[in-house]
PDB file of C-alpha atoms in Angstrom:
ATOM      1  CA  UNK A   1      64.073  58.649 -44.913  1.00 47.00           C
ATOM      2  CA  UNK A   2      66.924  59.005 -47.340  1.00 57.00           C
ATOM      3  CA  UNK A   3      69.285  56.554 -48.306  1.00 69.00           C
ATOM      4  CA  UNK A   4      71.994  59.246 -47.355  1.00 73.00           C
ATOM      5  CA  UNK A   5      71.054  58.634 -43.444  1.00 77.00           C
ATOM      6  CA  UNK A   6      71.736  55.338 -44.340  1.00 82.00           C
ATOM      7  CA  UNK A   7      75.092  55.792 -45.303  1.00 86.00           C
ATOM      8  CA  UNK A   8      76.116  57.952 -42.543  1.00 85.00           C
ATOM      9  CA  UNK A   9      75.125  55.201 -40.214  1.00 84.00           C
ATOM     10  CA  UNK A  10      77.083  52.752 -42.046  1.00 88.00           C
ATOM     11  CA  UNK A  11      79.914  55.236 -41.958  1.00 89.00           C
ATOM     12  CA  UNK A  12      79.437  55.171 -38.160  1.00 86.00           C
ATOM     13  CA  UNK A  13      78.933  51.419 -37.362  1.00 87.00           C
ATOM     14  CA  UNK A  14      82.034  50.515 -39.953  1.00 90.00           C
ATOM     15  CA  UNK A  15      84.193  53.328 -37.641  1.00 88.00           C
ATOM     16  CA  UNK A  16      82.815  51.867 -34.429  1.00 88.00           C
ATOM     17  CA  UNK A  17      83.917  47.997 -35.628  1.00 88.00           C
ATOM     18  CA  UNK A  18      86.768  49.066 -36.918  1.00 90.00           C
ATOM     19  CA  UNK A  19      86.063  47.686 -40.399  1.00 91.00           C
ATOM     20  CA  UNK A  20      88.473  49.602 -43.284  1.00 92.00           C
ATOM     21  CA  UNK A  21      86.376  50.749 -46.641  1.00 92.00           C
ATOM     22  CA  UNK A  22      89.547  47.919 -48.234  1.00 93.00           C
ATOM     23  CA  UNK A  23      87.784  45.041 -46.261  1.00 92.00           C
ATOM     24  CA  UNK A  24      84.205  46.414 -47.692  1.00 92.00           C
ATOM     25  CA  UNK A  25      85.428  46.216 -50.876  1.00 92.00           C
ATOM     26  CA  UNK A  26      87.639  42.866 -50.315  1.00 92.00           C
ATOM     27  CA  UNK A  27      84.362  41.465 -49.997  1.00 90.00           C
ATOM     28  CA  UNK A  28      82.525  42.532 -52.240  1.00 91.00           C
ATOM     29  CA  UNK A  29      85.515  42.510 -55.170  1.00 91.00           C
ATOM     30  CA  UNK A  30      85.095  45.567 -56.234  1.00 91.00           C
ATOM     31  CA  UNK A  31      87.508  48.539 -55.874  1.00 93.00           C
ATOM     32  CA  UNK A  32      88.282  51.067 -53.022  1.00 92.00           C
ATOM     33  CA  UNK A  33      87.839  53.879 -54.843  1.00 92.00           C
ATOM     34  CA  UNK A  34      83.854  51.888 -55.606  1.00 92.00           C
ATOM     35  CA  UNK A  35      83.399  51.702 -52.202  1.00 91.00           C
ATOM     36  CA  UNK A  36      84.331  55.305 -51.644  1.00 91.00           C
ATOM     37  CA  UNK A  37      82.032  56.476 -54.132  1.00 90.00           C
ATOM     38  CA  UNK A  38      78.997  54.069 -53.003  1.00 89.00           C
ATOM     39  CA  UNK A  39      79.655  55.585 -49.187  1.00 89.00           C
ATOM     40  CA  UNK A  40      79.953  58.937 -49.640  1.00 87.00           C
ATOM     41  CA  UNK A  41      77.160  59.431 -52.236  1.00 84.00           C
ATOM     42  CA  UNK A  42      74.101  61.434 -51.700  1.00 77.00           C
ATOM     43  CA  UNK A  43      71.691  58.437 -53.023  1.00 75.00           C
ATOM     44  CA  UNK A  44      72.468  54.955 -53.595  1.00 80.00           C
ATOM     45  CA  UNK A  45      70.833  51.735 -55.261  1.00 78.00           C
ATOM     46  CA  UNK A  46      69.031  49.735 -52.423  1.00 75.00           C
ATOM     47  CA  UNK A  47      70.700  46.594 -53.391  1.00 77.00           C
ATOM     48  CA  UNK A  48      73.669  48.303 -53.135  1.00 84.00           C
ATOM     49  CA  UNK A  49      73.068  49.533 -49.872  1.00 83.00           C
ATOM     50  CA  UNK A  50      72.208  45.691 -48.637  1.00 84.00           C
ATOM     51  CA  UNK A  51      75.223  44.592 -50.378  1.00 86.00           C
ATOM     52  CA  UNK A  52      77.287  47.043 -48.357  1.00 89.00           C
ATOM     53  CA  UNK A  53      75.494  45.581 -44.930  1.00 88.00           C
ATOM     54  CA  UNK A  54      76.040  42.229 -45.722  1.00 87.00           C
ATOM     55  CA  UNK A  55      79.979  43.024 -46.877  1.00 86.00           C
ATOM     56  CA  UNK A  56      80.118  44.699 -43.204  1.00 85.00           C
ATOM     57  CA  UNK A  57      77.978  41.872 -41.117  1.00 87.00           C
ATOM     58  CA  UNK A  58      75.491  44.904 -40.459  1.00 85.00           C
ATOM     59  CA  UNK A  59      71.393  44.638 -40.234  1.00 83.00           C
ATOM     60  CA  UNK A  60      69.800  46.880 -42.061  1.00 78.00           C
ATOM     61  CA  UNK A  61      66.469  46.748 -40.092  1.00 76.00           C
ATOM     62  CA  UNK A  62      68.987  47.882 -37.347  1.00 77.00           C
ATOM     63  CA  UNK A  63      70.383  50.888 -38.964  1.00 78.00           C
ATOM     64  CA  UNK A  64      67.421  52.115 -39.696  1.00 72.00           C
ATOM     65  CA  UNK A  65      66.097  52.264 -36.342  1.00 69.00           C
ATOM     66  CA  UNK A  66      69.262  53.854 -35.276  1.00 69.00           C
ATOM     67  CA  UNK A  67      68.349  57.053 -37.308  1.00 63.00           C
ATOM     68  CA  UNK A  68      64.367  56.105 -36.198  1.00 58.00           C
ATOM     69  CA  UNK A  69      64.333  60.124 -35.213  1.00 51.00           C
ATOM     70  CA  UNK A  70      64.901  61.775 -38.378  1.00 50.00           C
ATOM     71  CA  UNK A  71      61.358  60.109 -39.946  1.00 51.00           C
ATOM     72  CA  UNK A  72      58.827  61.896 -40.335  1.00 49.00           C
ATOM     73  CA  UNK A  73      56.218  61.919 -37.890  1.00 58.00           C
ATOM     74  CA  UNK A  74      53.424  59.281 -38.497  1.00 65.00           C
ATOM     75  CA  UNK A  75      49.744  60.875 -38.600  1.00 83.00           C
ATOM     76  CA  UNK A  76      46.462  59.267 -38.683  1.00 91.00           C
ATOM     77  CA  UNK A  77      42.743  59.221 -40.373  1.00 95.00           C
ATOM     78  CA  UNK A  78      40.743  60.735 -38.637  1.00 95.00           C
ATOM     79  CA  UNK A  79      37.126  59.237 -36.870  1.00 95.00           C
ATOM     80  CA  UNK A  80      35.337  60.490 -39.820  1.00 96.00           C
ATOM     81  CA  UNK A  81      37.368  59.553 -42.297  1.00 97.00           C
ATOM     82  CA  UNK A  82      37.895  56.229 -41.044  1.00 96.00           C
ATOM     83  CA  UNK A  83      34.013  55.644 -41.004  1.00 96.00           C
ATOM     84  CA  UNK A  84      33.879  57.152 -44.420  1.00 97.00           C
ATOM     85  CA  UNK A  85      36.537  54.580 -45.625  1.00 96.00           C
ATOM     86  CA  UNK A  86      34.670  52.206 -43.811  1.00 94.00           C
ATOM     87  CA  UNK A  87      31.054  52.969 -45.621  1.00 95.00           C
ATOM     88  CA  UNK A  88      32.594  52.661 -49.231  1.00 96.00           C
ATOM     89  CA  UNK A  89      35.994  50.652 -49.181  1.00 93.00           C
ATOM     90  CA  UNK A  90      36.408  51.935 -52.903  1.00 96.00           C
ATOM     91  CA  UNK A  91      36.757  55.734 -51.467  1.00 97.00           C
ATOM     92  CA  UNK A  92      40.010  54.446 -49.659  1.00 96.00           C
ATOM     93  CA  UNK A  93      41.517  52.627 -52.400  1.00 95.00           C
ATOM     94  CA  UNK A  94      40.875  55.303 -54.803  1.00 97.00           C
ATOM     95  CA  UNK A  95      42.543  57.595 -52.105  1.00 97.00           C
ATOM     96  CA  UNK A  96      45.640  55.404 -51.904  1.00 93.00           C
ATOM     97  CA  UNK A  97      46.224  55.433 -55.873  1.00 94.00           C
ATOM     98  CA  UNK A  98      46.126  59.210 -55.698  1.00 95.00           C
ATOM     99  CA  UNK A  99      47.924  59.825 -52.407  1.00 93.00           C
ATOM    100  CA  UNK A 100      50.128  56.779 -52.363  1.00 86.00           C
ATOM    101  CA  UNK A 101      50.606  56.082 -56.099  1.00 87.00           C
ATOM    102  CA  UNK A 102      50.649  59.449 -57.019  1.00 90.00           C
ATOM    103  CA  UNK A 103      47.935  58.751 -59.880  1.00 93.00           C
ATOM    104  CA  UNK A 104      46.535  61.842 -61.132  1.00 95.00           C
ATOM    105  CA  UNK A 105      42.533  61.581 -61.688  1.00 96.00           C
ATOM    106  CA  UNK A 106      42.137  60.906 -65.370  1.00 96.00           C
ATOM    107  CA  UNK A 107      44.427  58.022 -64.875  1.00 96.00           C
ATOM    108  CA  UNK A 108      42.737  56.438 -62.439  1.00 97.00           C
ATOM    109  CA  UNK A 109      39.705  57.015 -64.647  1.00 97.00           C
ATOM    110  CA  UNK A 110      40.995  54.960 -67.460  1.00 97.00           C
ATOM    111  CA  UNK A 111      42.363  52.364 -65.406  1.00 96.00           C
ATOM    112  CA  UNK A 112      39.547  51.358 -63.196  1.00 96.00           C
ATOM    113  CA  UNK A 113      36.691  52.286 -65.970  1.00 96.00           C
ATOM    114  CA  UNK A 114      35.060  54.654 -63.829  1.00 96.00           C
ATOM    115  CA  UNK A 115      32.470  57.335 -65.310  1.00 96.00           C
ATOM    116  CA  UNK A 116      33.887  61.039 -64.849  1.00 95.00           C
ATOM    117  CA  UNK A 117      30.785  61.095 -62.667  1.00 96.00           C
ATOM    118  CA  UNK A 118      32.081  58.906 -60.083  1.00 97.00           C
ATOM    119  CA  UNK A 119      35.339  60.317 -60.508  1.00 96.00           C
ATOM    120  CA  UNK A 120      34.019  63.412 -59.313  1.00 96.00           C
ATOM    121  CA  UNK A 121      32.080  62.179 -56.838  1.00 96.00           C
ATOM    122  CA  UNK A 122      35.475  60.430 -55.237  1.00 97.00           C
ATOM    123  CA  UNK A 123      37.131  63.778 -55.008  1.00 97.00           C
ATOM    124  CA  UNK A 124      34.400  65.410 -53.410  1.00 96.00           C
ATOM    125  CA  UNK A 125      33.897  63.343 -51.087  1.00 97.00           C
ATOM    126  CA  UNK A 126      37.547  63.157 -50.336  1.00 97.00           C
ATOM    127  CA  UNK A 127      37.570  66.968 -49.889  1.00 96.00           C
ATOM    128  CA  UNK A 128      34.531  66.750 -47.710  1.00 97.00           C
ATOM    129  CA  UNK A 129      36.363  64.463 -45.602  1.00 97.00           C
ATOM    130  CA  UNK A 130      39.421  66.887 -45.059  1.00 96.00           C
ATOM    131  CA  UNK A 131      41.825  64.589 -47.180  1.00 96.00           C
ATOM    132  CA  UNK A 132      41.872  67.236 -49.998  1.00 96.00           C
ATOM    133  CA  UNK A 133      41.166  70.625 -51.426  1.00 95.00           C
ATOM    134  CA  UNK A 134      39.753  71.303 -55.154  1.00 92.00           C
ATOM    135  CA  UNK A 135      40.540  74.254 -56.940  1.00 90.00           C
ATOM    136  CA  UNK A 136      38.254  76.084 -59.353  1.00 86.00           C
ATOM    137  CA  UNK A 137      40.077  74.717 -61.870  1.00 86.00           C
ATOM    138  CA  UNK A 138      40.052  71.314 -60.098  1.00 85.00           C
ATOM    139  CA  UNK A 139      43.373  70.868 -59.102  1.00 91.00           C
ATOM    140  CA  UNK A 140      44.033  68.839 -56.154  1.00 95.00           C
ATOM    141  CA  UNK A 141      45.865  69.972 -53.060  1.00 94.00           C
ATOM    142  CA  UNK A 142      46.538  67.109 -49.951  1.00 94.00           C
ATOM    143  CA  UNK A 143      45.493  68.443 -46.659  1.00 94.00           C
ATOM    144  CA  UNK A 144      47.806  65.782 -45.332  1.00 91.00           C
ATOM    145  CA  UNK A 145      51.141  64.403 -45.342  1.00 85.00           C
ATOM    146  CA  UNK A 146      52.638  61.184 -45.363  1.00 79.00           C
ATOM    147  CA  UNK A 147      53.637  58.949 -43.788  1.00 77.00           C
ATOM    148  CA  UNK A 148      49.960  58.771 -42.971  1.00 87.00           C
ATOM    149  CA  UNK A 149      48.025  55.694 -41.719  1.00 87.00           C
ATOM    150  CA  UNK A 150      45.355  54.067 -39.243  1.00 90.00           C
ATOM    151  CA  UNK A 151      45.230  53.757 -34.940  1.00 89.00           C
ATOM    152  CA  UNK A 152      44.943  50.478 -33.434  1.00 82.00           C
ATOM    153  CA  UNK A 153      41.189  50.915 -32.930  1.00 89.00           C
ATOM    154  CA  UNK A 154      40.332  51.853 -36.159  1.00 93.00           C
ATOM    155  CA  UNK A 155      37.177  50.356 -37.826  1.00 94.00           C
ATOM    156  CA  UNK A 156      38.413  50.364 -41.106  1.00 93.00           C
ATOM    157  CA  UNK A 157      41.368  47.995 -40.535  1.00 90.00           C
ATOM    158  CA  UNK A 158      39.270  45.492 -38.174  1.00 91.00           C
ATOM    159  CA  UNK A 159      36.966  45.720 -41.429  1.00 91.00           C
ATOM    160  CA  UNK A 160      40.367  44.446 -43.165  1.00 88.00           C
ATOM    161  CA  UNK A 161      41.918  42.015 -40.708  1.00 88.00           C
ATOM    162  CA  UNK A 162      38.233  40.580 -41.237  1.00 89.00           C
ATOM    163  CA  UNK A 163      38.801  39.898 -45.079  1.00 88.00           C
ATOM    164  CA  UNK A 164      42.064  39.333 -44.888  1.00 87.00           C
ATOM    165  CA  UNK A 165      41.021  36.235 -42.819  1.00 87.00           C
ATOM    166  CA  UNK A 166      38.064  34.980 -45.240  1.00 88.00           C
ATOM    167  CA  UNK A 167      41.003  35.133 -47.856  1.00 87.00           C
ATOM    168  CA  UNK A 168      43.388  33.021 -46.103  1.00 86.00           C
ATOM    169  CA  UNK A 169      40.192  30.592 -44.888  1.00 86.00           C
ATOM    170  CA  UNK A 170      39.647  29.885 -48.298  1.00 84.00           C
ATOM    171  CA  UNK A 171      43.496  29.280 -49.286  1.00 85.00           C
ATOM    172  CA  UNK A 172      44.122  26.574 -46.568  1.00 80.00           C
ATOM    173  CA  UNK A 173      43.268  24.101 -48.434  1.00 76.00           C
ATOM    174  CA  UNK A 174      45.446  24.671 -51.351  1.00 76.00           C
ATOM    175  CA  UNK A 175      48.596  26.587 -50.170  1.00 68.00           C
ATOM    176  CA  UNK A 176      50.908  23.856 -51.783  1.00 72.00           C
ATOM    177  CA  UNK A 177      49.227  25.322 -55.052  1.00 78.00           C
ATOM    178  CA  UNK A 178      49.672  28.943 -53.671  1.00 77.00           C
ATOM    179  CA  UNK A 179      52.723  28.451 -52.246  1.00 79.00           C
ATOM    180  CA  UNK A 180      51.744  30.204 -49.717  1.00 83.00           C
ATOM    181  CA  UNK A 181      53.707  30.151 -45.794  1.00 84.00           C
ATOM    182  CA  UNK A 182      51.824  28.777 -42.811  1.00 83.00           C
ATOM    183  CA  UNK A 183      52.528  28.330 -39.551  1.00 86.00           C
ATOM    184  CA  UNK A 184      49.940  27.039 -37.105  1.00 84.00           C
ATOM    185  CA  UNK A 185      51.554  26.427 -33.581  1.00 88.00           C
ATOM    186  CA  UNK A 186      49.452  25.990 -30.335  1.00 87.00           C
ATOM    187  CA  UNK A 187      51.775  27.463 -27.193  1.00 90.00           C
ATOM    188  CA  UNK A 188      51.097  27.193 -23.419  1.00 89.00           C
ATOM    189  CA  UNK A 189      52.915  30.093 -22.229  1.00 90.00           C
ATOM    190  CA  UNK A 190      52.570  32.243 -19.164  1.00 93.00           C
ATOM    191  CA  UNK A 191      50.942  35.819 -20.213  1.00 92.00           C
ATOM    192  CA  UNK A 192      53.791  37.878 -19.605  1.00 93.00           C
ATOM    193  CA  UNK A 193      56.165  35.705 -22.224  1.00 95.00           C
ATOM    194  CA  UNK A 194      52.539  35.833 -24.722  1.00 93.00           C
ATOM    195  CA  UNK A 195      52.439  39.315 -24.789  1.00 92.00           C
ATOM    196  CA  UNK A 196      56.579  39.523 -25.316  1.00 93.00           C
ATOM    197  CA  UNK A 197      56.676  37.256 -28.067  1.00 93.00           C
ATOM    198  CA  UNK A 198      53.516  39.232 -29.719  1.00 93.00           C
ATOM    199  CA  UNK A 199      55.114  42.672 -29.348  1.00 90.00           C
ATOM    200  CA  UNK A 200      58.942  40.677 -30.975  1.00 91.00           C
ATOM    201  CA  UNK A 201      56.471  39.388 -34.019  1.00 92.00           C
ATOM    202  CA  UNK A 202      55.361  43.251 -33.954  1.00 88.00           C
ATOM    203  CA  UNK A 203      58.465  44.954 -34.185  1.00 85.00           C
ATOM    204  CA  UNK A 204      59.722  42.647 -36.788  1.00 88.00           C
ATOM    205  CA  UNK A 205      56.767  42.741 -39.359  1.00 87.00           C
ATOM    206  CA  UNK A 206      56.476  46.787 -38.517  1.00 82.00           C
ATOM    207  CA  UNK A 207      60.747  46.711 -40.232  1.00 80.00           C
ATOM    208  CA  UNK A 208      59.937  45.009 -43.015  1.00 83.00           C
ATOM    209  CA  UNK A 209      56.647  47.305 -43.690  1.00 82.00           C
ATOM    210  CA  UNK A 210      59.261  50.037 -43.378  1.00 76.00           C
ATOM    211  CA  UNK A 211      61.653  49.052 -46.058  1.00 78.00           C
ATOM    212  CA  UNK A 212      58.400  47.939 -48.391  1.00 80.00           C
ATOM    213  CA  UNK A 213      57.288  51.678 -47.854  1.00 73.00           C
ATOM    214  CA  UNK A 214      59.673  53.424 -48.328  1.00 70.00           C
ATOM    215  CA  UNK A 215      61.786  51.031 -50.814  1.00 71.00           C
ATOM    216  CA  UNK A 216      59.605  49.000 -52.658  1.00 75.00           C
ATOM    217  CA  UNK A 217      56.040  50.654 -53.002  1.00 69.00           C
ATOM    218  CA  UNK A 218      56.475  52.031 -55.931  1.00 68.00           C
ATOM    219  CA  UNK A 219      58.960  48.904 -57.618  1.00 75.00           C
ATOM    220  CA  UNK A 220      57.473  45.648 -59.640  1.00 80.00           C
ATOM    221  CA  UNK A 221      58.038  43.528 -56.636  1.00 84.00           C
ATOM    222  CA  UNK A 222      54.949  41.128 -56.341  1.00 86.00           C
ATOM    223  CA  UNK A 223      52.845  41.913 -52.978  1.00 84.00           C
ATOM    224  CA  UNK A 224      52.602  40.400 -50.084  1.00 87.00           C
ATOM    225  CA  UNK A 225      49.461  40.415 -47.512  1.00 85.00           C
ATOM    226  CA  UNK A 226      50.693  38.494 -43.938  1.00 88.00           C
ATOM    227  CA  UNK A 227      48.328  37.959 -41.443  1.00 87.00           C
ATOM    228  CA  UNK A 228      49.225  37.368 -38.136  1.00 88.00           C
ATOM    229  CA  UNK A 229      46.447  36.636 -35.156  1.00 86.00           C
ATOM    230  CA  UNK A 230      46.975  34.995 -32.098  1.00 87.00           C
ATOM    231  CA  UNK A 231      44.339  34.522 -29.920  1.00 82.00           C
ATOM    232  CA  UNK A 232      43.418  32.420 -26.483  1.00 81.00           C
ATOM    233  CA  UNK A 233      41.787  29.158 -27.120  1.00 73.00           C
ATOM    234  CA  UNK A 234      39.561  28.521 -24.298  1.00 69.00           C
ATOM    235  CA  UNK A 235      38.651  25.497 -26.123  1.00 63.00           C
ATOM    236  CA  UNK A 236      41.981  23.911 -26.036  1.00 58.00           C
ATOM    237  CA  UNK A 237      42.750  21.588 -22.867  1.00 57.00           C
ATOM    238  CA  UNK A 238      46.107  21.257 -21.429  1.00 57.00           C
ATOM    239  CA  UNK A 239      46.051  17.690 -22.014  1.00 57.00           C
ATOM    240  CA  UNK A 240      44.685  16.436 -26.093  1.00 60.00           C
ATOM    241  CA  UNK A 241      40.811  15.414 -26.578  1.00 64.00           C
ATOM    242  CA  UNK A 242      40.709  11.599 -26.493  1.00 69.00           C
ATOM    243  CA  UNK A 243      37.459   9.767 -27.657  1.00 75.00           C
ATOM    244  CA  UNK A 244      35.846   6.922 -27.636  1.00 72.00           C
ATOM    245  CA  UNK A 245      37.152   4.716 -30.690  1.00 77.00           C
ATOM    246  CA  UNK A 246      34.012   2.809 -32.058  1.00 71.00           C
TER     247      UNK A 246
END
């Protein structure tokens, strides 16, 4: 998505509350003619664009749903490619720097200390897989496009939630030295409200992923894994476990 969609919502929503560029800029103590310039650009700083929601009491997570129908539409790995990721967790992270990262071979190379061996092998394997297509001269073409990511079911991102739980098993006992954020909270709640609240916690972590995407893949920004799981705990009574106190 461009920032430029952006800025024609904000256009919009700013027309629709009747809030004058003057006000914008008011807040923001800068000059009309800044405000002008910011708004009617073709690109735009991303901290200028949340400065210029926040001057207008907009949400950005909002505004970019609104325009939700110009993205790009979202494909997915296929079966064998998800097993293949699956087999050899390496193949999918070296994919990522290439795809993702945009890291051309010989970088990745020298980075990660890998053999030109294994470098070949990668990029076979990720052309046997459909991913990409070699060259005589061994240029790579992508056989897909982004945005491009997993379904629901598969295995290679149950093979991550998995890890991704070990990891945060073994900070519990320290997150005042990680600094990490926890929240444990047992709820009795019927199923219908459950399954609401999990699809709210859905939509919301699926807006930030968007602006990290598309904003801040590329930036210095430290990263951020969040797990979320909820789960029925048969083991839990309605009432607390009382014992006998010898």
């Amino acid at each position: 998505m461009k920032l430029k969609n952006c800025l024609d919502e904000i256009k919009k929503r700013l027309k629709e509350k009747r809030i004058t560029y003057q006000q914008i800029a008011d807040n923001l103590d800068v000059s009309l003619l800044t405000i002008k310039r910011q708004l009617n650009a073709d690109d735009i700083a991303f901290v200028k664009l949340l400065s210029l929601c926040d001057a207008a009491g907009l949400s950005l997570t909002e505004i970019l749903s609104e325009i939700e129908d110009t993205k790009a539409k979202h494909t997915s790995f296929t079966e064998e490619q998800d097993l293949a990721f699956c087999e050899n967790e390496c193949l999918f992270h070296y994919f990522a720097e290439l795809f993702f990262n945009k890291k051309p071979p010989k970088n990745i190379q020298s980075e990660y200390h890998l053999t030109q061996a294994s470098t070949h092998r990668y990029l076979r394997k990720l052309e046997d897989i459909g991913l990409i297509s070699l060259s005589a001269k061994g240029n790579i073409s992508f056989l897909v496009e982004a945005p491009i990511g997993f379904v629901e079911s598969a295995q290679f991102v149950f093979k991550e939630i998995e890890n991704a739980l070990k990891v945060v098993a073994g900070r519990l006992s320290n997150v005042s030295q990680f600094n990490d954020f926890v929240i444990v909270k047992p709820l009795t709640l019927p199923t219908e409200i459950r399954d609401q609240m999990f699809r709210e916690i859905a939509d919301i972590v699926s807006s930030y992923a968007e602006l990290s995407e598309r904003f801040y893949l590329m930036s210095d920004c430290p990263v951020t894994s969040l797990v979320v799981c909820g789960y029925n705990d048969k083991n839990v009574k309605n009432s607390p476990m009382i014992e006998n106190f010898n």
